[in-house]
């Protein structure tokens, strides 16, 4: 009797969502790229949504899961962070330095193009840079979350308390860091098999009615709910609600966001596609596209967008622009800023640290159960 044919290696790699250590995982690169496209599209919709209810609804639905998806992935690939020398160096070069550079650049751009009196402050993140400040805080606390018995419950409790604390202030945008914290901790708690659960055709089919219900709820929420809740940057009292609304909204929005994020992951392809390599450059696309969006608002470009065709064209331009900003040539130009070599400022790593550093991919996370720490988005 002939032995059953073995599957082709290429077919096996396409079905296996978790490749061996040292290889980039196409699924996560695809997810990062698709999420950054949604981020750019959402920012391009912001100045257009007031007069377009359908666009406002789509905006709220997308905002309910695009950053949570990013943050969950960031948490998942931060699980191995343990204050090792090479990890500290990677954190400073891949998160702190880009934060300092782009926070300064955005502040100067704001002063030049819009508000000459705008302050330049590294303690008050403006626009997109909040994510880098929050990622720095989250990653530093990773060993704490990894040692707790119920880390997600504790993170949710902290987020709930943040929504009733309007005096937290704007330093390092701590409101956002605390309110988005549960998504990062959720990523820390996830294992490879959890991603396998959502990456089935059954989940893809179930995701369709879930998104349909989300759009219906969004249609109701337009005019009945303050969309600023989706930004997670204010306490309940600052949004015009009673203090007890904050904890309830935290739990409700966390459940909705996690559900939509799972549905998003269900539809992310796992095989290598034309845009897979762009997933390694989402940090450059994330940080650069804000100049185009804010410039378009301040210079009146969006004032010329009208009608459904105008919105579609604007959406396509946003997707195309962020795609270009994620490409290898752009990343190469920005490498001294996004991945500076800080070896001269550090003592020589120990042998284990050097081995880990040389065995990790140049950009992005490895795909083991305890992966190497990526720089950022």
CSV table of C-alpha atoms in Angstrom, one decimal:
chain,number,residue,atom,x,y,z
A,1,UNK,CA,0.0,0.0,0.0
A,2,UNK,CA,1.3,3.4,-1.0
A,3,UNK,CA,1.9,5.9,1.8
A,4,UNK,CA,-0.4,8.9,1.8
A,5,UNK,CA,1.1,11.9,0.0
A,6,UNK,CA,2.7,14.5,2.2
A,7,UNK,CA,1.5,18.0,1.8
A,8,UNK,CA,3.7,20.4,-0.1
A,9,UNK,CA,5.9,22.5,2.1
A,10,UNK,CA,4.5,25.7,0.7
A,11,UNK,CA,1.0,24.5,1.4
A,12,UNK,CA,2.0,23.6,4.9
A,13,UNK,CA,3.5,27.0,5.6
A,14,UNK,CA,0.3,28.7,4.3
A,15,UNK,CA,-1.9,26.7,6.7
A,16,UNK,CA,0.4,26.9,9.7
A,17,UNK,CA,-0.3,30.3,11.3
A,18,UNK,CA,2.7,30.0,13.6
A,19,UNK,CA,6.0,29.4,11.8
A,20,UNK,CA,9.2,28.3,13.4
A,21,UNK,CA,11.4,30.6,15.5
A,22,UNK,CA,13.5,33.2,13.6
A,23,UNK,CA,10.9,33.6,10.8
A,24,UNK,CA,8.6,36.5,10.4
A,25,UNK,CA,4.9,35.5,10.6
A,26,UNK,CA,3.0,36.7,7.6
A,27,UNK,CA,-0.2,36.8,9.6
A,28,UNK,CA,1.1,39.4,12.0
A,29,UNK,CA,2.7,41.4,9.3
A,30,UNK,CA,-0.5,41.4,7.3
A,31,UNK,CA,-2.5,42.4,10.4
A,32,UNK,CA,-0.2,45.3,11.2
A,33,UNK,CA,-0.3,46.6,7.6
A,34,UNK,CA,-4.1,46.3,7.4
A,35,UNK,CA,-4.5,48.0,10.8
A,36,UNK,CA,-2.3,50.9,9.8
A,37,UNK,CA,-4.3,51.4,6.6
A,38,UNK,CA,-7.5,51.6,8.8
A,39,UNK,CA,-5.8,54.1,11.1
A,40,UNK,CA,-4.8,56.3,8.1
A,41,UNK,CA,-8.3,56.0,6.6
A,42,UNK,CA,-9.9,56.8,9.9
A,43,UNK,CA,-7.8,60.0,10.3
A,44,UNK,CA,-8.7,61.0,6.8
A,45,UNK,CA,-12.5,60.6,7.6
A,46,UNK,CA,-12.3,62.7,10.7
A,47,UNK,CA,-12.6,66.1,9.0
A,48,UNK,CA,-15.4,64.8,6.7
A,49,UNK,CA,-17.7,62.9,9.1
A,50,UNK,CA,-19.7,65.7,10.5
A,51,UNK,CA,-21.9,66.1,7.4
A,52,UNK,CA,-22.0,62.4,6.5
A,53,UNK,CA,-23.8,60.1,8.9
A,54,UNK,CA,-22.7,56.9,7.1
A,55,UNK,CA,-19.1,57.9,7.2
A,56,UNK,CA,-19.4,58.9,10.9
A,57,UNK,CA,-20.8,55.4,11.6
A,58,UNK,CA,-18.0,53.7,9.8
A,59,UNK,CA,-15.5,55.9,11.6
A,60,UNK,CA,-16.8,54.8,15.0
A,61,UNK,CA,-16.8,51.1,14.1
A,62,UNK,CA,-13.2,51.3,12.8
A,63,UNK,CA,-12.1,53.3,15.8
A,64,UNK,CA,-13.6,50.6,18.1
A,65,UNK,CA,-10.9,48.1,17.0
A,66,UNK,CA,-8.0,49.4,14.9
A,67,UNK,CA,-5.9,50.6,17.8
A,68,UNK,CA,-6.9,47.8,20.1
A,69,UNK,CA,-5.7,45.4,17.4
A,70,UNK,CA,-2.4,47.2,17.3
A,71,UNK,CA,-2.0,47.2,21.0
A,72,UNK,CA,-3.0,43.5,21.4
A,73,UNK,CA,-0.2,42.6,18.9
A,74,UNK,CA,2.3,44.9,20.7
A,75,UNK,CA,1.4,43.1,24.0
A,76,UNK,CA,1.7,39.7,22.4
A,77,UNK,CA,5.2,40.4,21.2
A,78,UNK,CA,6.3,42.0,24.5
A,79,UNK,CA,5.9,38.8,26.5
A,80,UNK,CA,9.6,38.1,26.7
A,81,UNK,CA,10.5,41.6,28.0
A,82,UNK,CA,12.5,41.1,31.3
A,83,UNK,CA,14.8,44.1,31.6
A,84,UNK,CA,17.7,42.3,29.8
A,85,UNK,CA,20.4,44.7,28.5
A,86,UNK,CA,19.6,44.1,24.9
A,87,UNK,CA,15.9,44.6,25.5
A,88,UNK,CA,16.5,47.9,27.3
A,89,UNK,CA,18.6,49.1,24.4
A,90,UNK,CA,16.0,48.0,21.9
A,91,UNK,CA,13.3,49.8,24.0
A,92,UNK,CA,15.3,53.1,24.0
A,93,UNK,CA,16.3,53.0,20.4
A,94,UNK,CA,13.0,51.7,19.0
A,95,UNK,CA,10.5,53.6,21.2
A,96,UNK,CA,12.1,56.4,23.3
A,97,UNK,CA,14.3,58.0,20.5
A,98,UNK,CA,11.4,58.0,17.9
A,99,UNK,CA,9.1,59.5,20.5
A,100,UNK,CA,11.5,62.3,21.3
A,101,UNK,CA,12.2,63.0,17.6
A,102,UNK,CA,8.6,62.9,16.4
A,103,UNK,CA,7.1,64.7,19.3
A,104,UNK,CA,9.5,67.5,18.7
A,105,UNK,CA,8.9,67.4,14.9
A,106,UNK,CA,5.1,67.4,15.3
A,107,UNK,CA,5.2,70.3,17.8
A,108,UNK,CA,7.4,72.4,15.4
A,109,UNK,CA,5.2,71.5,12.4
A,110,UNK,CA,2.2,72.6,14.4
A,111,UNK,CA,3.8,75.9,15.3
A,112,UNK,CA,4.8,76.5,11.7
A,113,UNK,CA,1.6,75.5,10.0
A,114,UNK,CA,-1.2,76.2,12.5
A,115,UNK,CA,-0.4,77.6,15.9
A,116,UNK,CA,2.7,79.8,16.4
A,117,UNK,CA,2.2,79.6,20.2
A,118,UNK,CA,1.9,75.9,20.4
A,119,UNK,CA,4.2,74.5,23.2
A,120,UNK,CA,7.0,72.1,22.6
A,121,UNK,CA,6.9,69.6,25.4
A,122,UNK,CA,8.1,66.0,25.7
A,123,UNK,CA,5.8,65.4,28.6
A,124,UNK,CA,2.5,66.1,26.8
A,125,UNK,CA,2.3,63.8,23.7
A,126,UNK,CA,0.4,65.4,20.8
A,127,UNK,CA,-1.6,63.6,18.2
A,128,UNK,CA,0.0,60.3,17.2
A,129,UNK,CA,3.0,60.2,19.6
A,130,UNK,CA,0.9,59.1,22.6
A,131,UNK,CA,1.2,55.5,21.4
A,132,UNK,CA,5.0,55.5,21.8
A,133,UNK,CA,4.8,57.1,25.3
A,134,UNK,CA,2.2,54.5,26.3
A,135,UNK,CA,4.1,51.6,24.8
A,136,UNK,CA,7.2,52.6,26.8
A,137,UNK,CA,5.1,52.6,30.0
A,138,UNK,CA,3.4,49.3,29.1
A,139,UNK,CA,6.6,47.5,28.3
A,140,UNK,CA,8.4,48.6,31.4
A,141,UNK,CA,5.5,47.1,33.5
A,142,UNK,CA,5.5,43.8,31.5
A,143,UNK,CA,7.3,41.7,34.2
A,144,UNK,CA,4.6,42.8,36.7
A,145,UNK,CA,1.7,41.7,34.5
A,146,UNK,CA,3.5,38.4,33.8
A,147,UNK,CA,3.8,37.7,37.5
A,148,UNK,CA,0.2,38.4,38.5
A,149,UNK,CA,-2.3,35.6,38.7
A,150,UNK,CA,-5.2,37.7,37.3
A,151,UNK,CA,-3.4,40.4,35.2
A,152,UNK,CA,-6.3,41.2,32.9
A,153,UNK,CA,-8.7,41.8,35.8
A,154,UNK,CA,-6.2,44.1,37.5
A,155,UNK,CA,-5.6,46.0,34.2
A,156,UNK,CA,-9.4,46.5,33.7
A,157,UNK,CA,-9.7,47.7,37.3
A,158,UNK,CA,-7.0,50.3,36.7
A,159,UNK,CA,-8.7,51.4,33.4
A,160,UNK,CA,-12.0,51.8,35.2
A,161,UNK,CA,-10.5,53.9,37.9
A,162,UNK,CA,-8.8,56.1,35.3
A,163,UNK,CA,-12.2,57.0,33.8
A,164,UNK,CA,-13.3,58.4,37.1
A,165,UNK,CA,-10.1,60.4,37.7
A,166,UNK,CA,-10.1,63.7,35.7
A,167,UNK,CA,-7.1,65.0,37.6
A,168,UNK,CA,-4.7,62.5,36.1
A,169,UNK,CA,-3.6,65.2,33.7
A,170,UNK,CA,-1.8,65.2,30.3
A,171,UNK,CA,1.6,64.1,31.4
A,172,UNK,CA,2.7,61.3,29.0
A,173,UNK,CA,-1.0,61.1,28.1
A,174,UNK,CA,-1.6,58.8,31.1
A,175,UNK,CA,-5.3,58.6,30.6
A,176,UNK,CA,-4.8,56.9,27.3
A,177,UNK,CA,-2.0,54.7,28.6
A,178,UNK,CA,-4.2,53.5,31.5
A,179,UNK,CA,-7.5,53.2,29.5
A,180,UNK,CA,-5.8,51.2,26.7
A,181,UNK,CA,-3.8,49.1,29.2
A,182,UNK,CA,-6.2,46.1,29.2
A,183,UNK,CA,-5.6,45.5,25.5
A,184,UNK,CA,-1.8,45.4,26.0
A,185,UNK,CA,-2.2,43.0,29.0
A,186,UNK,CA,-4.6,40.9,26.9
A,187,UNK,CA,-1.9,40.6,24.3
A,188,UNK,CA,0.6,39.5,27.1
A,189,UNK,CA,-1.9,36.8,28.1
A,190,UNK,CA,-2.5,35.4,24.6
A,191,UNK,CA,-0.8,32.3,23.3
A,192,UNK,CA,-0.3,31.0,19.7
A,193,UNK,CA,-3.3,28.7,20.0
A,194,UNK,CA,-5.6,31.6,20.8
A,195,UNK,CA,-4.9,33.1,17.3
A,196,UNK,CA,-5.5,29.7,15.8
A,197,UNK,CA,-9.0,29.8,17.3
A,198,UNK,CA,-10.1,32.9,15.4
A,199,UNK,CA,-8.4,32.0,12.1
A,200,UNK,CA,-11.0,29.6,10.8
A,201,UNK,CA,-13.6,29.9,8.1
A,202,UNK,CA,-16.3,29.4,10.7
A,203,UNK,CA,-15.0,32.5,12.6
A,204,UNK,CA,-14.8,34.4,9.3
A,205,UNK,CA,-18.4,33.7,8.5
A,206,UNK,CA,-19.5,34.6,12.1
A,207,UNK,CA,-17.6,37.9,11.8
A,208,UNK,CA,-19.8,39.2,9.0
A,209,UNK,CA,-23.0,39.4,11.1
A,210,UNK,CA,-20.9,40.8,14.0
A,211,UNK,CA,-19.7,43.7,11.9
A,212,UNK,CA,-23.3,44.2,10.6
A,213,UNK,CA,-24.5,44.5,14.2
A,214,UNK,CA,-21.7,46.9,14.9
A,215,UNK,CA,-22.7,49.1,12.0
A,216,UNK,CA,-26.3,49.1,13.2
A,217,UNK,CA,-25.2,50.0,16.8
A,218,UNK,CA,-23.0,52.7,15.3
A,219,UNK,CA,-26.0,54.1,13.4
A,220,UNK,CA,-27.9,54.4,16.7
A,221,UNK,CA,-24.8,55.8,18.5
A,222,UNK,CA,-24.4,58.6,16.1
A,223,UNK,CA,-26.1,61.5,17.9
A,224,UNK,CA,-26.7,59.4,21.0
A,225,UNK,CA,-23.1,58.9,22.2
A,226,UNK,CA,-20.1,61.1,22.4
A,227,UNK,CA,-17.6,59.7,19.9
A,228,UNK,CA,-14.7,60.9,22.1
A,229,UNK,CA,-15.2,57.7,24.2
A,230,UNK,CA,-13.4,55.9,21.4
A,231,UNK,CA,-10.2,57.9,22.0
A,232,UNK,CA,-9.9,56.8,25.6
A,233,UNK,CA,-8.2,60.1,26.5
A,234,UNK,CA,-10.8,61.7,28.9
A,235,UNK,CA,-12.5,60.8,32.2
A,236,UNK,CA,-16.2,60.3,32.3
A,237,UNK,CA,-16.8,63.8,33.9
A,238,UNK,CA,-14.8,65.5,31.1
A,239,UNK,CA,-17.2,63.9,28.6
A,240,UNK,CA,-20.3,65.2,30.3
A,241,UNK,CA,-21.3,62.1,32.2
A,242,UNK,CA,-21.6,61.0,35.8
A,243,UNK,CA,-18.5,59.3,37.3
A,244,UNK,CA,-20.2,55.8,37.4
A,245,UNK,CA,-20.6,55.8,33.6
A,246,UNK,CA,-16.8,55.6,33.2
A,247,UNK,CA,-16.4,52.1,34.6
A,248,UNK,CA,-19.4,50.8,32.8
A,249,UNK,CA,-18.2,52.2,29.5
A,250,UNK,CA,-14.8,50.7,30.1
A,251,UNK,CA,-16.2,47.2,30.4
A,252,UNK,CA,-18.7,47.6,27.6
A,253,UNK,CA,-16.2,49.1,25.1
A,254,UNK,CA,-13.5,46.5,26.1
A,255,UNK,CA,-15.9,43.7,25.3
A,256,UNK,CA,-17.0,45.3,22.0
A,257,UNK,CA,-13.5,46.1,20.9
A,258,UNK,CA,-12.1,42.7,21.7
A,259,UNK,CA,-15.0,41.0,19.8
A,260,UNK,CA,-14.4,43.3,16.8
A,261,UNK,CA,-10.6,42.8,17.0
A,262,UNK,CA,-11.1,39.0,16.9
A,263,UNK,CA,-13.4,39.4,13.9
A,264,UNK,CA,-10.7,41.5,12.2
A,265,UNK,CA,-8.0,38.9,12.9
A,266,UNK,CA,-10.3,36.3,11.5
A,267,UNK,CA,-10.2,38.0,8.1
A,268,UNK,CA,-6.5,38.7,8.1
A,269,UNK,CA,-4.8,36.4,5.6
A,270,UNK,CA,-2.1,34.1,6.9
A,271,UNK,CA,-0.2,33.6,3.7
A,272,UNK,CA,2.4,35.9,2.2
A,273,UNK,CA,0.9,38.6,0.0
A,274,UNK,CA,2.1,41.7,-1.9
A,275,UNK,CA,1.7,43.8,1.2
A,276,UNK,CA,3.1,41.4,3.8
A,277,UNK,CA,6.6,43.0,3.8
A,278,UNK,CA,5.0,46.3,4.5
A,279,UNK,CA,4.0,45.1,7.9
A,280,UNK,CA,7.6,45.5,9.0
A,281,UNK,CA,7.4,49.2,8.4
A,282,UNK,CA,4.1,50.2,10.0
A,283,UNK,CA,5.9,52.4,12.6
A,284,UNK,CA,7.1,54.7,9.8
A,285,UNK,CA,3.7,54.8,8.2
A,286,UNK,CA,2.1,55.5,11.5
A,287,UNK,CA,4.3,58.3,12.5
A,288,UNK,CA,4.6,60.0,9.1
A,289,UNK,CA,1.0,60.0,7.8
A,290,UNK,CA,0.0,62.4,10.6
A,291,UNK,CA,1.9,65.2,8.9
A,292,UNK,CA,-0.2,64.6,5.7
A,293,UNK,CA,-3.5,64.5,7.6
A,294,UNK,CA,-2.9,67.5,9.8
A,295,UNK,CA,-1.4,69.4,6.9
A,296,UNK,CA,-4.5,68.6,4.8
A,297,UNK,CA,-6.7,70.0,7.6
A,298,UNK,CA,-4.7,73.1,8.3
A,299,UNK,CA,-4.1,74.0,4.6
A,300,UNK,CA,-7.7,73.4,3.6
A,301,UNK,CA,-7.2,70.3,1.4
A,302,UNK,CA,-10.2,68.5,2.9
A,303,UNK,CA,-12.4,71.5,2.1
A,304,UNK,CA,-12.4,70.4,-1.5
A,305,UNK,CA,-13.7,66.9,-0.7
A,306,UNK,CA,-17.4,66.5,-1.2
A,307,UNK,CA,-19.9,63.8,-2.1
A,308,UNK,CA,-19.4,60.0,-2.0
A,309,UNK,CA,-16.9,60.0,-4.8
A,310,UNK,CA,-14.8,62.6,-3.0
A,311,UNK,CA,-14.8,60.5,0.2
A,312,UNK,CA,-13.8,57.4,-1.7
A,313,UNK,CA,-11.0,59.3,-3.4
A,314,UNK,CA,-9.8,60.7,-0.1
A,315,UNK,CA,-9.9,57.2,1.4
A,316,UNK,CA,-7.9,55.7,-1.5
A,317,UNK,CA,-5.3,58.5,-1.2
A,318,UNK,CA,-4.9,57.9,2.5
A,319,UNK,CA,-4.5,54.1,2.0
A,320,UNK,CA,-2.0,54.7,-0.8
A,321,UNK,CA,0.0,57.3,1.1
A,322,UNK,CA,0.4,55.2,4.2
A,323,UNK,CA,1.3,52.2,2.0
A,324,UNK,CA,4.1,54.2,0.4
A,325,UNK,CA,5.3,55.4,3.9
A,326,UNK,CA,5.6,51.7,5.0
A,327,UNK,CA,7.9,50.8,2.1
A,328,UNK,CA,11.6,49.8,2.5
A,329,UNK,CA,13.1,53.0,0.9
A,330,UNK,CA,11.2,55.2,3.5
A,331,UNK,CA,12.2,52.9,6.3
A,332,UNK,CA,15.8,53.1,5.2
A,333,UNK,CA,15.8,56.8,5.2
A,334,UNK,CA,14.3,56.9,8.7
A,335,UNK,CA,16.4,54.1,10.1
A,336,UNK,CA,18.8,56.5,12.0
A,337,UNK,CA,15.7,57.9,13.8
A,338,UNK,CA,13.5,54.8,14.1
A,339,UNK,CA,16.4,52.3,14.8
A,340,UNK,CA,19.4,54.3,15.8
A,341,UNK,CA,22.6,52.5,16.9
A,342,UNK,CA,23.1,53.3,20.5
A,343,UNK,CA,25.9,50.8,21.2
A,344,UNK,CA,28.3,53.6,22.1
A,345,UNK,CA,26.1,54.6,25.0
A,346,UNK,CA,25.9,51.2,26.6
A,347,UNK,CA,28.2,48.8,28.2
A,348,UNK,CA,29.0,45.6,26.4
A,349,UNK,CA,26.1,43.1,26.5
A,350,UNK,CA,26.5,39.8,28.2
A,351,UNK,CA,26.9,36.7,26.0
A,352,UNK,CA,23.2,35.8,26.3
A,353,UNK,CA,22.1,39.3,25.3
A,354,UNK,CA,24.5,39.3,22.2
A,355,UNK,CA,23.2,35.9,21.1
A,356,UNK,CA,19.6,37.0,21.4
A,357,UNK,CA,20.3,40.2,19.6
A,358,UNK,CA,22.0,38.5,16.6
A,359,UNK,CA,19.5,35.7,16.4
A,360,UNK,CA,16.5,38.0,16.2
A,361,UNK,CA,15.3,39.4,12.8
A,362,UNK,CA,16.5,42.8,11.8
A,363,UNK,CA,12.9,44.2,12.0
A,364,UNK,CA,9.8,43.0,13.7
A,365,UNK,CA,9.2,40.1,16.1
A,366,UNK,CA,10.2,36.5,15.9
A,367,UNK,CA,7.3,34.0,16.0
A,368,UNK,CA,8.1,31.8,18.9
A,369,UNK,CA,6.0,31.3,21.9
A,370,UNK,CA,8.2,33.8,23.7
A,371,UNK,CA,9.1,36.2,20.9
A,372,UNK,CA,11.7,38.9,20.6
A,373,UNK,CA,10.5,42.4,21.4
A,374,UNK,CA,9.7,44.5,18.4
A,375,UNK,CA,10.5,48.2,18.3
A,376,UNK,CA,7.0,49.6,18.1
A,377,UNK,CA,3.9,49.4,15.9
